[in-house]
CSV table of C-alpha atoms in Angstrom, one decimal:
chain,number,residue,atom,x,y,z
A,1,MET,CA,132.7,96.8,109.9
A,2,ALA,CA,130.6,99.5,110.7
A,3,LYS,CA,128.0,100.0,113.6
A,4,ILE,CA,124.7,101.7,111.7
A,5,LEU,CA,122.1,103.3,113.6
A,6,ALA,CA,118.5,102.4,111.4
A,7,ASN,CA,116.8,105.5,113.2
A,8,ASP,CA,113.4,105.2,111.2
A,9,GLY,CA,113.4,101.4,110.6
A,10,ILE,CA,114.6,99.2,108.0
A,11,ASP,CA,112.8,96.2,105.7
A,12,PRO,CA,113.9,93.1,107.4
A,13,ILE,CA,115.7,92.0,104.0
A,14,GLY,CA,117.8,95.2,104.1
A,15,LYS,CA,119.0,94.7,107.7
A,16,ALA,CA,119.5,90.7,107.0
A,17,MET,CA,121.8,92.0,104.0
A,18,LEU,CA,123.8,94.3,106.3
A,19,GLU,CA,124.1,91.7,109.2
A,20,ARG,CA,125.5,89.0,106.5
A,21,ALA,CA,128.0,91.6,104.9
A,22,GLY,CA,129.7,91.8,108.9
A,23,HIS,CA,127.8,95.2,109.9
A,24,THR,CA,126.0,95.7,113.3
A,25,VAL,CA,122.7,97.1,112.4
A,26,ASP,CA,120.4,99.0,115.4
A,27,THR,CA,117.0,99.6,115.1
A,28,GLN,CA,115.9,101.0,118.0
A,29,ASN,CA,114.6,104.8,117.3
A,30,ILE,CA,116.8,107.0,119.9
A,31,PRO,CA,114.2,110.6,120.0
A,32,GLN,CA,116.0,113.5,117.7
A,33,ASP,CA,116.6,115.5,121.3
A,34,GLN,CA,118.9,112.7,122.0
A,35,LEU,CA,120.8,111.9,118.9
A,36,ALA,CA,123.4,114.6,119.5
A,37,SER,CA,124.2,112.6,122.6
A,38,ARG,CA,124.2,109.1,121.2
A,39,LEU,CA,124.9,109.2,117.4
A,40,ASN,CA,128.9,108.8,118.0
A,41,GLU,CA,128.5,105.2,118.9
A,42,TYR,CA,127.5,104.6,115.4
A,43,ASP,CA,129.6,104.9,111.8
A,44,ALA,CA,126.3,105.2,110.0
A,45,ILE,CA,123.1,106.6,110.1
A,46,THR,CA,120.0,105.9,108.0
A,47,VAL,CA,116.5,107.7,108.2
A,48,ARG,CA,113.4,108.0,106.2
A,49,SER,CA,111.2,111.5,106.8
A,50,ALA,CA,110.8,111.5,110.5
A,51,THR,CA,114.3,111.6,111.6
A,52,LYS,CA,116.1,114.9,110.9
A,53,VAL,CA,119.7,115.0,110.6
A,54,ARG,CA,121.0,118.5,110.7
A,55,LYS,CA,124.1,120.9,110.4
A,56,ASP,CA,124.1,120.7,114.6
A,57,LEU,CA,123.7,117.1,114.5
A,58,ILE,CA,126.5,116.4,111.8
A,59,ASP,CA,128.8,119.0,114.0
A,60,ALA,CA,128.2,116.9,116.9
A,61,CYS,CA,128.8,113.3,115.6
A,62,PRO,CA,132.1,113.4,113.9
A,63,ASN,CA,132.2,109.9,113.8
A,64,ILE,CA,129.3,109.6,111.3
A,65,LYS,CA,130.8,108.8,108.2
A,66,LEU,CA,127.5,108.0,106.1
A,67,ILE,CA,124.0,109.6,106.1
A,68,GLY,CA,121.0,106.9,104.4
A,69,ARG,CA,118.3,108.2,103.5
A,70,GLY,CA,115.3,105.4,102.6
A,71,GLY,CA,113.2,107.0,100.3
A,72,VAL,CA,113.4,110.3,97.7
A,73,GLY,CA,113.4,113.3,99.1
A,74,MET,CA,116.1,114.7,101.3
A,75,ASP,CA,115.2,117.7,102.8
A,76,ASN,CA,115.3,116.4,106.4
A,77,ILE,CA,119.0,116.3,105.7
A,78,ASP,CA,121.7,119.2,105.3
A,79,VAL,CA,122.8,117.3,102.4
A,80,GLU,CA,125.4,119.8,101.1
A,81,TYR,CA,127.2,120.8,104.6
A,82,ALA,CA,127.3,117.2,105.1
A,83,ARG,CA,129.2,116.3,102.4
A,84,GLY,CA,131.3,119.6,102.4
A,85,LYS,CA,132.3,117.4,105.7
A,86,GLY,CA,133.3,114.5,103.9
A,87,LEU,CA,130.3,112.5,105.0
A,88,ALA,CA,128.7,110.0,102.3
A,89,VAL,CA,125.1,111.0,101.6
A,90,VAL,CA,122.9,108.4,99.8
A,91,ASN,CA,118.9,107.9,99.0
A,92,THR,CA,117.1,105.7,97.2
A,93,PRO,CA,115.0,107.5,94.8
A,94,ALA,CA,113.7,105.1,92.6
A,95,SER,CA,112.6,102.3,94.9
A,96,SER,CA,109.0,103.8,96.0
A,97,SER,CA,108.2,105.2,93.0
A,98,LEU,CA,105.3,102.9,91.9
A,99,SER,CA,104.0,102.8,95.6
A,100,VAL,CA,103.6,106.9,95.7
A,101,ALA,CA,101.9,106.6,92.2
A,102,GLU,CA,99.3,103.9,93.1
A,103,LEU,CA,98.7,105.9,96.0
A,104,VAL,CA,97.9,109.3,93.8
A,105,PHE,CA,95.2,107.0,92.0
A,106,ALA,CA,94.0,105.2,95.2
A,107,HIS,CA,92.7,109.3,96.0
A,108,LEU,CA,91.9,110.2,92.7
A,109,PHE,CA,89.5,106.9,92.3
A,110,THR,CA,88.3,108.2,96.2
A,111,GLY,CA,87.3,111.5,95.0
A,112,VAL,CA,85.7,110.5,91.4
A,113,ARG,CA,83.4,108.6,93.6
A,114,PHE,CA,83.1,110.2,96.7
A,115,LEU,CA,84.5,107.1,98.6
A,116,GLN,CA,86.2,109.3,101.7
A,117,ASP,CA,82.7,110.7,102.7
A,118,ALA,CA,80.4,107.3,102.0
A,119,ASN,CA,83.2,105.7,103.9
A,120,ARG,CA,82.3,108.2,106.9
A,121,LYS,CA,78.5,108.2,106.6
A,122,MET,CA,77.6,104.8,105.6
A,123,PRO,CA,79.0,103.1,109.2
A,124,VAL,CA,76.4,105.8,111.2
A,125,GLU,CA,73.4,106.3,108.5
A,126,GLY,CA,73.6,103.7,106.2
A,127,ASN,CA,71.1,101.5,107.7
A,128,THR,CA,68.7,104.7,108.5
A,129,GLN,CA,69.0,107.2,105.0
A,130,PHE,CA,70.8,104.2,102.6
A,131,ASN,CA,68.2,105.6,99.7
A,132,ASP,CA,69.4,109.3,100.2
A,133,LEU,CA,73.1,108.3,100.7
A,134,LYS,CA,72.6,106.2,97.3
A,135,LYS,CA,71.1,109.7,95.8
A,136,ALA,CA,74.2,111.7,97.1
A,137,TYR,CA,76.6,109.9,95.7
A,138,THR,CA,75.2,109.4,91.7
A,139,LYS,CA,76.7,112.3,90.1
A,140,GLY,CA,80.2,110.3,90.3
A,141,ILE,CA,82.6,110.7,87.0
A,142,GLU,CA,85.1,108.3,85.4
A,143,LEU,CA,89.1,109.0,84.6
A,144,ARG,CA,89.1,107.5,81.3
A,145,GLY,CA,89.0,110.8,78.8
A,146,LYS,CA,90.1,113.3,81.6
A,147,THR,CA,93.2,115.2,81.8
A,148,ILE,CA,95.7,114.8,84.0
A,149,GLY,CA,98.3,117.2,85.0
A,150,ILE,CA,101.6,116.6,86.5
A,151,LEU,CA,103.6,119.0,88.1
A,152,GLY,CA,107.2,117.6,89.0
A,153,PHE,CA,108.0,114.7,86.3
A,154,GLY,CA,110.5,113.1,87.8
A,155,ARG,CA,110.7,109.7,88.6
A,156,ILE,CA,107.1,109.4,90.4
A,157,GLY,CA,105.6,111.9,88.2
A,158,ARG,CA,106.7,109.6,85.1
A,159,GLU,CA,105.0,106.6,87.0
A,160,VAL,CA,101.9,108.5,87.5
A,161,ALA,CA,102.0,109.4,83.9
A,162,LYS,CA,102.2,105.4,83.1
A,163,ILE,CA,99.1,104.7,84.8
A,164,ALA,CA,97.1,107.7,83.6
A,165,LEU,CA,98.0,106.8,80.0
A,166,GLY,CA,97.0,103.3,81.1
A,167,LEU,CA,93.7,104.1,82.4
A,168,GLY,CA,92.9,106.4,78.6
A,169,MET,CA,93.8,109.5,80.4
A,170,GLU,CA,95.6,112.2,78.5
A,171,VAL,CA,98.8,113.8,80.4
A,172,LEU,CA,100.2,117.0,80.5
A,173,ALA,CA,103.7,117.4,82.2
A,174,TYR,CA,105.6,120.2,83.4
A,175,ASP,CA,109.0,120.4,85.0
A,176,LEU,CA,111.4,123.1,86.1
A,177,TYR,CA,114.1,121.2,84.2
A,178,GLU,CA,113.9,119.6,80.5
A,179,PHE,CA,112.9,116.3,80.5
A,180,ASN,CA,112.1,113.1,78.0
A,181,PRO,CA,108.6,113.1,77.1
A,182,GLU,CA,108.6,109.4,76.1
A,183,VAL,CA,107.3,107.1,78.6
A,184,GLU,CA,107.4,103.0,78.2
A,185,LEU,CA,104.4,101.1,79.9
A,186,THR,CA,104.7,97.3,80.2
A,187,PHE,CA,102.0,95.1,80.1
A,188,MET,CA,102.1,91.2,81.8
A,189,GLY,CA,105.5,91.8,82.5
A,190,ALA,CA,106.7,91.6,78.7
A,191,SER,CA,104.9,93.3,76.0
A,192,LYS,CA,105.9,97.2,75.7
A,193,VAL,CA,104.5,100.5,74.4
A,194,LYS,CA,106.7,103.7,74.2
A,195,LEU,CA,103.7,106.6,74.3
A,196,HIS,CA,104.6,110.5,74.7
A,197,VAL,CA,103.2,112.8,77.3
A,198,LYS,CA,102.4,116.7,76.5
A,199,VAL,CA,104.6,118.9,77.6
A,200,ALA,CA,103.0,122.0,79.0
A,201,THR,CA,104.0,124.9,80.8
A,202,LYS,CA,102.6,125.2,84.1
A,203,GLU,CA,100.0,128.2,83.5
A,204,GLU,CA,98.8,125.6,80.5
A,205,LEU,CA,98.8,122.7,82.9
A,206,LEU,CA,96.8,124.7,85.5
A,207,LYS,CA,94.4,125.6,82.8
A,208,ASN,CA,93.3,122.7,81.2
A,209,SER,CA,93.8,119.7,83.5
A,210,ASP,CA,90.5,118.2,85.0
A,211,PHE,CA,93.2,116.6,87.6
A,212,ILE,CA,96.5,118.0,88.9
A,213,SER,CA,99.2,115.6,90.9
A,214,VAL,CA,102.2,117.4,92.4
A,215,HIS,CA,105.6,115.6,92.7
A,216,THR,CA,108.0,118.7,93.8
A,217,PRO,CA,111.1,118.9,96.0
A,218,ALA,CA,110.1,121.1,99.2
A,219,VAL,CA,109.5,124.6,98.1
A,220,GLU,CA,109.8,128.1,100.2
A,221,LYS,CA,106.6,129.4,97.6
A,222,PRO,CA,103.9,126.7,97.3
A,223,GLU,CA,103.1,125.4,93.9
A,224,LEU,CA,99.5,125.8,94.3
A,225,GLY,CA,98.3,128.5,96.3
A,226,ALA,CA,95.5,130.9,95.9
A,227,GLU,CA,97.0,132.6,92.5
A,228,GLU,CA,97.4,129.1,90.7
A,229,PHE,CA,93.9,127.8,92.3
A,230,ALA,CA,92.4,131.2,90.5
A,231,GLN,CA,94.0,129.5,87.4
A,232,MET,CA,92.0,125.9,87.4
A,233,LYS,CA,89.4,124.4,85.8
A,234,ASN,CA,86.0,125.2,88.0
A,235,GLY,CA,85.7,121.4,89.9
A,236,ALA,CA,89.2,120.4,89.5
A,237,PHE,CA,90.6,117.7,91.6
A,238,VAL,CA,94.2,118.0,93.1
A,239,VAL,CA,96.5,115.6,95.1
A,240,ASN,CA,99.8,116.0,96.9
A,241,ALA,CA,101.3,113.1,97.8
A,242,SER,CA,105.0,114.4,97.4
A,243,ARG,CA,105.8,117.0,100.4
A,244,GLY,CA,104.1,119.1,102.8
A,245,GLY,CA,104.0,122.9,102.2
A,246,VAL,CA,103.9,122.5,98.6
A,247,ILE,CA,100.3,123.6,98.5
A,248,ASP,CA,99.2,126.3,100.2
A,249,GLU,CA,96.6,124.5,102.9
A,250,SER,CA,94.7,127.7,103.5
A,251,ALA,CA,94.5,128.4,100.0
A,252,LEU,CA,93.0,125.1,99.0
A,253,LEU,CA,90.5,125.1,102.0
A,254,THR,CA,89.4,128.4,100.7
A,255,ALA,CA,88.7,126.9,97.4
A,256,LEU,CA,87.2,123.9,98.6
A,257,GLU,CA,84.4,126.0,100.4
A,258,SER,CA,83.7,128.2,97.1
A,259,GLY,CA,83.4,125.1,95.1
A,260,LYS,CA,86.6,125.8,92.6
A,261,ILE,CA,88.5,123.1,93.9
A,262,ALA,CA,85.9,120.2,94.1
A,263,PHE,CA,87.7,117.7,96.0
A,264,ALA,CA,91.7,117.1,97.5
A,265,GLY,CA,93.6,113.9,98.0
A,266,LEU,CA,96.6,114.7,100.7
A,267,ASP,CA,99.1,112.3,101.8
A,268,VAL,CA,101.3,115.2,103.4
A,269,PHE,CA,100.6,118.1,105.0
A,270,GLU,CA,102.7,121.6,106.3
A,271,ASN,CA,102.4,120.7,110.0
A,272,GLU,CA,103.2,116.9,110.4
A,273,PRO,CA,102.9,115.2,112.4
A,274,LYS,CA,99.8,116.9,113.7
A,275,PRO,CA,98.1,118.6,110.4
A,276,LEU,CA,95.4,121.2,110.6
A,277,GLY,CA,92.3,120.0,112.1
A,278,ALA,CA,89.9,121.6,109.0
A,279,LEU,CA,91.7,119.2,107.1
A,280,LEU,CA,91.2,116.2,108.7
A,281,THR,CA,87.2,116.9,109.0
A,282,HIS,CA,86.7,118.3,105.6
A,283,PRO,CA,84.0,115.8,103.6
A,284,ARG,CA,85.8,116.5,100.0
A,285,ILE,CA,89.5,116.0,101.3
A,286,SER,CA,91.0,112.2,101.3
A,287,LEU,CA,93.6,111.8,103.6
A,288,THR,CA,96.1,109.1,104.3
A,289,PRO,CA,98.8,109.8,107.1
A,290,HIS,CA,102.3,110.1,104.5
A,291,ILE,CA,102.5,106.5,103.6
A,292,GLY,CA,103.1,107.0,99.9
A,293,ALA,CA,106.1,104.8,100.3
A,294,SER,CA,104.5,102.4,102.7
A,295,THR,CA,103.8,99.7,101.0
A,296,VAL,CA,105.6,95.9,101.6
A,297,GLU,CA,107.0,95.8,98.0
A,298,ALA,CA,108.5,99.5,98.4
A,299,GLN,CA,110.0,98.8,101.6
A,300,GLU,CA,112.3,95.8,100.7
A,301,ARG,CA,113.1,97.5,97.6
A,302,ILE,CA,114.2,100.5,99.8
A,303,GLY,CA,116.2,98.3,102.3
A,304,THR,CA,117.7,95.9,99.8
A,305,GLU,CA,119.0,99.3,97.6
A,306,LEU,CA,119.6,101.0,100.8
A,307,ALA,CA,121.5,98.0,102.5
A,308,ASN,CA,123.8,97.8,99.0
A,309,LEU,CA,125.0,101.6,99.3
A,310,ILE,CA,126.1,101.1,102.5
A,311,ILE,CA,128.1,97.7,101.4
A,312,ASP,CA,129.7,99.3,98.8
A,313,PHE,CA,130.5,102.3,100.8
A,314,PHE,CA,132.2,100.5,103.7
A,315,LYS,CA,133.7,98.1,101.5
A,316,ASN,CA,135.8,100.5,99.8
């Protein structure tokens, strides 16, 4: 039976499944700089976004047979190199999609009603300047009837579209690859409705969206930079719950200061775990610390799916 290092943790349900199958699971975190000397004690490693499994670590640990990623993106793993060395590399792409999509709308609802600013000012000014604050936040808007552009129409993008359609929004979708524009909405666990989103070019999406949510993998050049912000509607909102670096943060700050962009919701950052200070203190940015997949339900699904993948691998 295998000895597994869950270096970024694993849900107790997944851990119990692996142990019932006869495997040993160690959830003690080994710092990145110590992994090369410690990882050969194990047959497999599971990670989330914190631990990186690069070529040098793979070369240093020939005992490892499997790398598991609890989540969607695998840009913290040198996947092709690992597979070329004969390692199995698995992930759980569907398990956290709904949680990330719901966080996107948490940021959008925050932005349209100024909650990010109100929650900062009410504790210190609410009992002395209540009426002034009330007046300051009277220009909120509704999401219904507005257009949301979804850059990247994979599993998470599709979940964002479902929520948007349920709210009565128009959806524009863009992806580098051909995709099915039909999405299925389920109501009360039974009734189902199939709807189509509008397929758009990136330029059409930028020009016509009131809100833009980015769901692309890590890229060399940001999906949204100064050129893209210039093409957007005045007063557009942008949300990034995908990867740090897909939005040019300096260009975003410039666009916010000019008023071109009215609001940003950020769950991921270029320089994690030390985001740019100007982002953290900006009154028109809603902030979360990379928690898109961090719901109880998503972690249970991730743990279960990852455990099944590992069990099946070592069974064979």
